[in-house]
Each structure stands twice: as C-alpha cells, then as structure tokens.
C-alpha positions as a Python dict, from the first residue, in 0.01 Angstrom:
ca = {
    (1, 'M'): (0, 0, 0),
    (2, 'V'): (99, 320, 181),
    (3, 'N'): (-153, 481, 412),
    (4, 'K'): (-167, 851, 497),
    (5, 'K'): (-362, 1050, 751),
    (6, 'I'): (-618, 1324, 707),
    (7, 'Y'): (-716, 1525, 1014),
    (8, 'V'): (-1035, 1692, 1125),
    (9, 'L'): (-974, 1957, 1388),
    (10, 'M'): (-1262, 2071, 1604),
    (11, 'T'): (-1238, 2383, 1814),
    (12, 'R'): (-1448, 2622, 2016),
    (13, 'Y'): (-1307, 2970, 1982),
    (14, 'P'): (-1408, 3211, 2258),
    (15, 'G'): (-1723, 3411, 2194),
    (16, 'R'): (-2095, 3439, 2241),
    (17, 'D'): (-2183, 3267, 1913),
    (18, 'A'): (-1968, 2966, 2002),
    (19, 'K'): (-2126, 2939, 2346),
    (20, 'F'): (-2473, 2941, 2192),
    (21, 'L'): (-2384, 2682, 1926),
    (22, 'S'): (-2221, 2458, 2186),
    (23, 'W'): (-2530, 2482, 2404),
    (24, 'Y'): (-2763, 2418, 2108),
    (25, 'T'): (-2575, 2113, 1977),
    (26, 'R'): (-2475, 1986, 2321),
    (27, 'F'): (-2123, 1940, 2187),
    (28, 'P'): (-1812, 2119, 2312),
    (29, 'Y'): (-1682, 2214, 1965),
    (30, 'T'): (-1841, 2461, 1727),
    (31, 'H'): (-1589, 2492, 1445),
    (32, 'T'): (-1429, 2231, 1223),
    (33, 'S'): (-1154, 2226, 965),
    (34, 'I'): (-960, 1970, 763),
    (35, 'G'): (-584, 1920, 743),
    (36, 'F'): (-317, 1682, 625),
    (37, 'E'): (-36, 1492, 795),
    (38, 'D'): (239, 1679, 613),
    (39, 'D'): (150, 2010, 785),
    (40, 'M'): (-16, 1993, 1127),
    (41, 'D'): (-33, 2373, 1153),
    (42, 'T'): (-243, 2430, 840),
    (43, 'F'): (-614, 2357, 831),
    (44, 'Y'): (-875, 2449, 571),
    (45, 'T'): (-1222, 2571, 656),
    (46, 'F'): (-1487, 2839, 608),
    (47, 'V'): (-1527, 3142, 832),
    (48, 'S'): (-1723, 3465, 795),
    (49, 'K'): (-1459, 3584, 543),
    (50, 'G'): (-1516, 3279, 321),
    (51, 'F'): (-1268, 3002, 245),
    (52, 'F'): (-991, 3026, 501),
    (53, 'I'): (-655, 2868, 570),
    (54, 'E'): (-605, 2869, 943),
    (55, 'S'): (-291, 2825, 1146),
    (56, 'I'): (-353, 2701, 1499),
    (57, 'R'): (-12, 2842, 1592),
    (58, 'K'): (-129, 3199, 1528),
    (59, 'Y'): (-342, 3171, 1842),
    (60, 'E'): (-31, 3115, 2059),
    (61, 'K'): (7, 3485, 2137),
    (62, 'P'): (78, 3580, 2500),
    (63, 'G'): (-234, 3674, 2691),
    (64, 'R'): (-463, 3508, 2442),
    (65, 'E'): (-726, 3287, 2599),
    (66, 'S'): (-680, 2915, 2547),
    (67, 'F'): (-967, 2730, 2384),
    (68, 'P'): (-1069, 2365, 2368),
    (69, 'C'): (-999, 2148, 2067),
    (70, 'A'): (-1011, 1788, 1955),
    (71, 'L'): (-828, 1616, 1673),
    (72, 'Y'): (-966, 1326, 1474),
    (73, 'E'): (-769, 1126, 1221),
    (74, 'I'): (-875, 926, 921),
    (75, 'T'): (-634, 677, 770),
    (76, 'V'): (-670, 649, 394),
    (77, 'P'): (-475, 504, 103),
    (78, 'E'): (-212, 738, -41),
    (79, 'K'): (-414, 788, -361),
    (80, 'T'): (-721, 899, -163),
    (81, 'Y'): (-505, 1131, 48),
    (82, 'Y'): (-376, 1312, -259),
    (83, 'N'): (-724, 1323, -415),
    (84, 'V'): (-861, 1491, -100),
    (85, 'K'): (-570, 1732, -94),
    (86, 'R'): (-631, 1822, -461),
    (87, 'L'): (-999, 1875, -388),
    (88, 'V'): (-928, 2108, -94),
    (89, 'L'): (-669, 2298, -298),
    (90, 'S'): (-928, 2342, -574),
    (91, 'Y'): (-1135, 2537, -321),
    (92, 'K'): (-826, 2745, -241),
    (93, 'A'): (-775, 2818, -612),
    (94, 'R'): (-1123, 2967, -640),
    (95, 'K'): (-1148, 3122, -295),
    (96, 'E'): (-1244, 3464, -433),
    (97, 'K'): (-1570, 3312, -557),
    (98, 'L'): (-1645, 3128, -232),
    (99, 'K'): (-1847, 3284, 48),
    (100, 'Y'): (-1958, 3191, 396),
    (101, 'S'): (-2317, 3071, 415),
    (102, 'T'): (-2476, 3239, 715),
    (103, 'L'): (-2820, 3155, 578),
    (104, 'G'): (-2709, 2793, 529),
    (105, 'L'): (-2603, 2773, 893),
    (106, 'V'): (-2933, 2921, 1009),
    (107, 'C'): (-3123, 2670, 792),
    (108, 'C'): (-2911, 2391, 942),
    (109, 'F'): (-3050, 2485, 1286),
    (110, 'F'): (-3400, 2424, 1149),
    (111, 'K'): (-3298, 2107, 961),
    (112, 'I'): (-3367, 2272, 625),
    (113, 'P'): (-3109, 2163, 367),
    (114, 'L'): (-3011, 2478, 182),
    (115, 'R'): (-2756, 2437, -94),
    (116, 'R'): (-2625, 2755, -251),
    (117, 'K'): (-2360, 2766, -518),
    (118, 'N'): (-2015, 2855, -380),
    (119, 'K'): (-2143, 2907, -25),
    (120, 'Y'): (-2044, 2695, 276),
    (121, 'F'): (-2010, 2700, 652),
    (122, 'C'): (-1727, 2512, 822),
    (123, 'S'): (-1885, 2174, 898),
    (124, 'H'): (-2078, 2174, 571),
    (125, 'F'): (-1746, 2218, 386),
    (126, 'V'): (-1566, 1940, 578),
    (127, 'A'): (-1860, 1699, 540),
    (128, 'E'): (-1880, 1780, 168),
    (129, 'V'): (-1508, 1717, 111),
    (130, 'L'): (-1517, 1386, 300),
    (131, 'Q'): (-1826, 1276, 110),
    (132, 'Q'): (-1698, 1378, -235),
    (133, 'S'): (-1377, 1190, -160),
    (134, 'K'): (-1582, 881, -70),
    (135, 'I'): (-1428, 870, 278),
    (136, 'L'): (-1762, 917, 454),
    (137, 'R'): (-2108, 809, 359),
    (138, 'L'): (-2318, 1088, 500),
    (139, 'K'): (-2638, 1001, 680),
    (140, 'K'): (-2795, 1329, 573),
    (141, 'K'): (-2714, 1616, 337),
    (142, 'S'): (-2380, 1788, 399),
    (143, 'T'): (-2567, 2116, 447),
    (144, 'L'): (-2719, 1971, 766),
    (145, 'Y'): (-2390, 1884, 935),
    (146, 'F'): (-2267, 2041, 1256),
    (147, 'P'): (-1925, 1942, 1396),
    (148, 'K'): (-2100, 1699, 1630),
    (149, 'D'): (-2243, 1510, 1332),
    (150, 'I'): (-1901, 1468, 1173),
    (151, 'S'): (-1752, 1337, 1498),
    (152, 'K'): (-2003, 1051, 1509),
    (153, 'H'): (-1867, 878, 1198),
    (154, 'K'): (-1680, 560, 1286),
    (155, 'E'): (-1415, 632, 1021),
    (156, 'L'): (-1283, 915, 1240),
    (157, 'K'): (-1057, 821, 1529),
    (158, 'L'): (-1032, 1067, 1817),
    (159, 'I'): (-660, 1109, 1894),
    (160, 'Y'): (-646, 1430, 2098),
    (161, 'V'): (-864, 1626, 2338),
    (162, 'G'): (-733, 1932, 2518),
    (163, 'N'): (-664, 2297, 2450),
    (164, 'H'): (-500, 2461, 2153),
    (165, 'L'): (-178, 2543, 2337),
    (166, 'S'): (-120, 2177, 2425),
    (167, 'F'): (-218, 2081, 2070),
    (168, 'V'): (52, 2309, 1929),
    (169, 'E'): (309, 2160, 2168),
    (170, 'S'): (201, 1799, 2109),
    (171, 'F'): (159, 1803, 1732),
    (172, 'V'): (277, 2118, 1556),
    (173, 'N'): (603, 2178, 1741),
    (174, 'K'): (683, 1806, 1746),
    (175, 'Q'): (631, 1786, 1370),
    (176, 'N'): (856, 2087, 1313),
    (177, 'K'): (1134, 1925, 1522),
    (178, 'N'): (1106, 1605, 1317),
    (179, 'N'): (1129, 1786, 981),
}
C-alpha cells in the first residue's frame, strides 16, 4: 500500500485581527489551510473573499514582514489522498457560490455552532474536509473549530515551526529543485 501526505499549514499573518484571535485562543496561529504533497506552494482555504487558493511564495516579496507558521502532516493511504484532493477541488469548482462566514466565526467565539449553506471560515473548512474524508473524528462540530483545535488531533504530526520565509526555503524551493 502506498501512503501519501496531506498538509495543514497554520499561519499568523500580520494584523490587528490576527493579534486578537491569537490572544483569544492562546495559540500562535490564526489561519489554517490544507495542501497536498505534490505541490507545497499551493494551499486551499477560506478568506474574506471566499474560497481561496493561496501561495505561500507570494509573500516572499522584499520588505514584506515575515510571519510565523507551522506545518502539520497527515499520512494517509493513496486512495484517501486522492479522495481528499477531489473533495477540495469540488470546492474550487463551485467557488463562485462559496462565501466567507464572518457570522460563523463570530458564533465560534461564543461556542454557538452556526452552519450556513456554502459559507465557511478557514478552520471550519479544513476541519470539515478532514472529517468528511474520515481522517479526523471531530470532538465537536466543524463550525466550532479554531486552528488550535485542529492542531490537537493526534493524527496530525507537527513537522515544521518557523517563519514563512524559512518554510519557502525548506519545503517549496526544495520541492521545486527535486522536480
């Protein structure tokens, strides 16, 4: 049986909102996204614009402030890997219908599970994908997940802690050299 790796990237982009969320959750990371071993520069998530494909490399611009990040990996059978990838790409295919759930995030602060059709915030989306793929058994509803909650699952193995510039050098550039 061939195993593949799925990644969960946690970051804390600079900003007032991130500082507040980090303080509130007592966790250094405030944003989460999901990616796959075949492309370490592409991660899928939700931001204020809705479903979003983010490239960590785009933040490499000169003069741009570095920000902290952590990378977790989950080893899964090849079949599960491709099922998760198909699921994430199904979100991409309908991204025009998907919106960011500001109200959902606010309700999460108050531990009120609010599920709205086609509306997600970043950690809700990642928790939902991992649950639907039967990789994680969630201890509470996916709408109540902050990045900190995802990091606590024993299925996730922490493999990197640092800043995004070192992450790009350690993983993204190394992968590009190997391909």
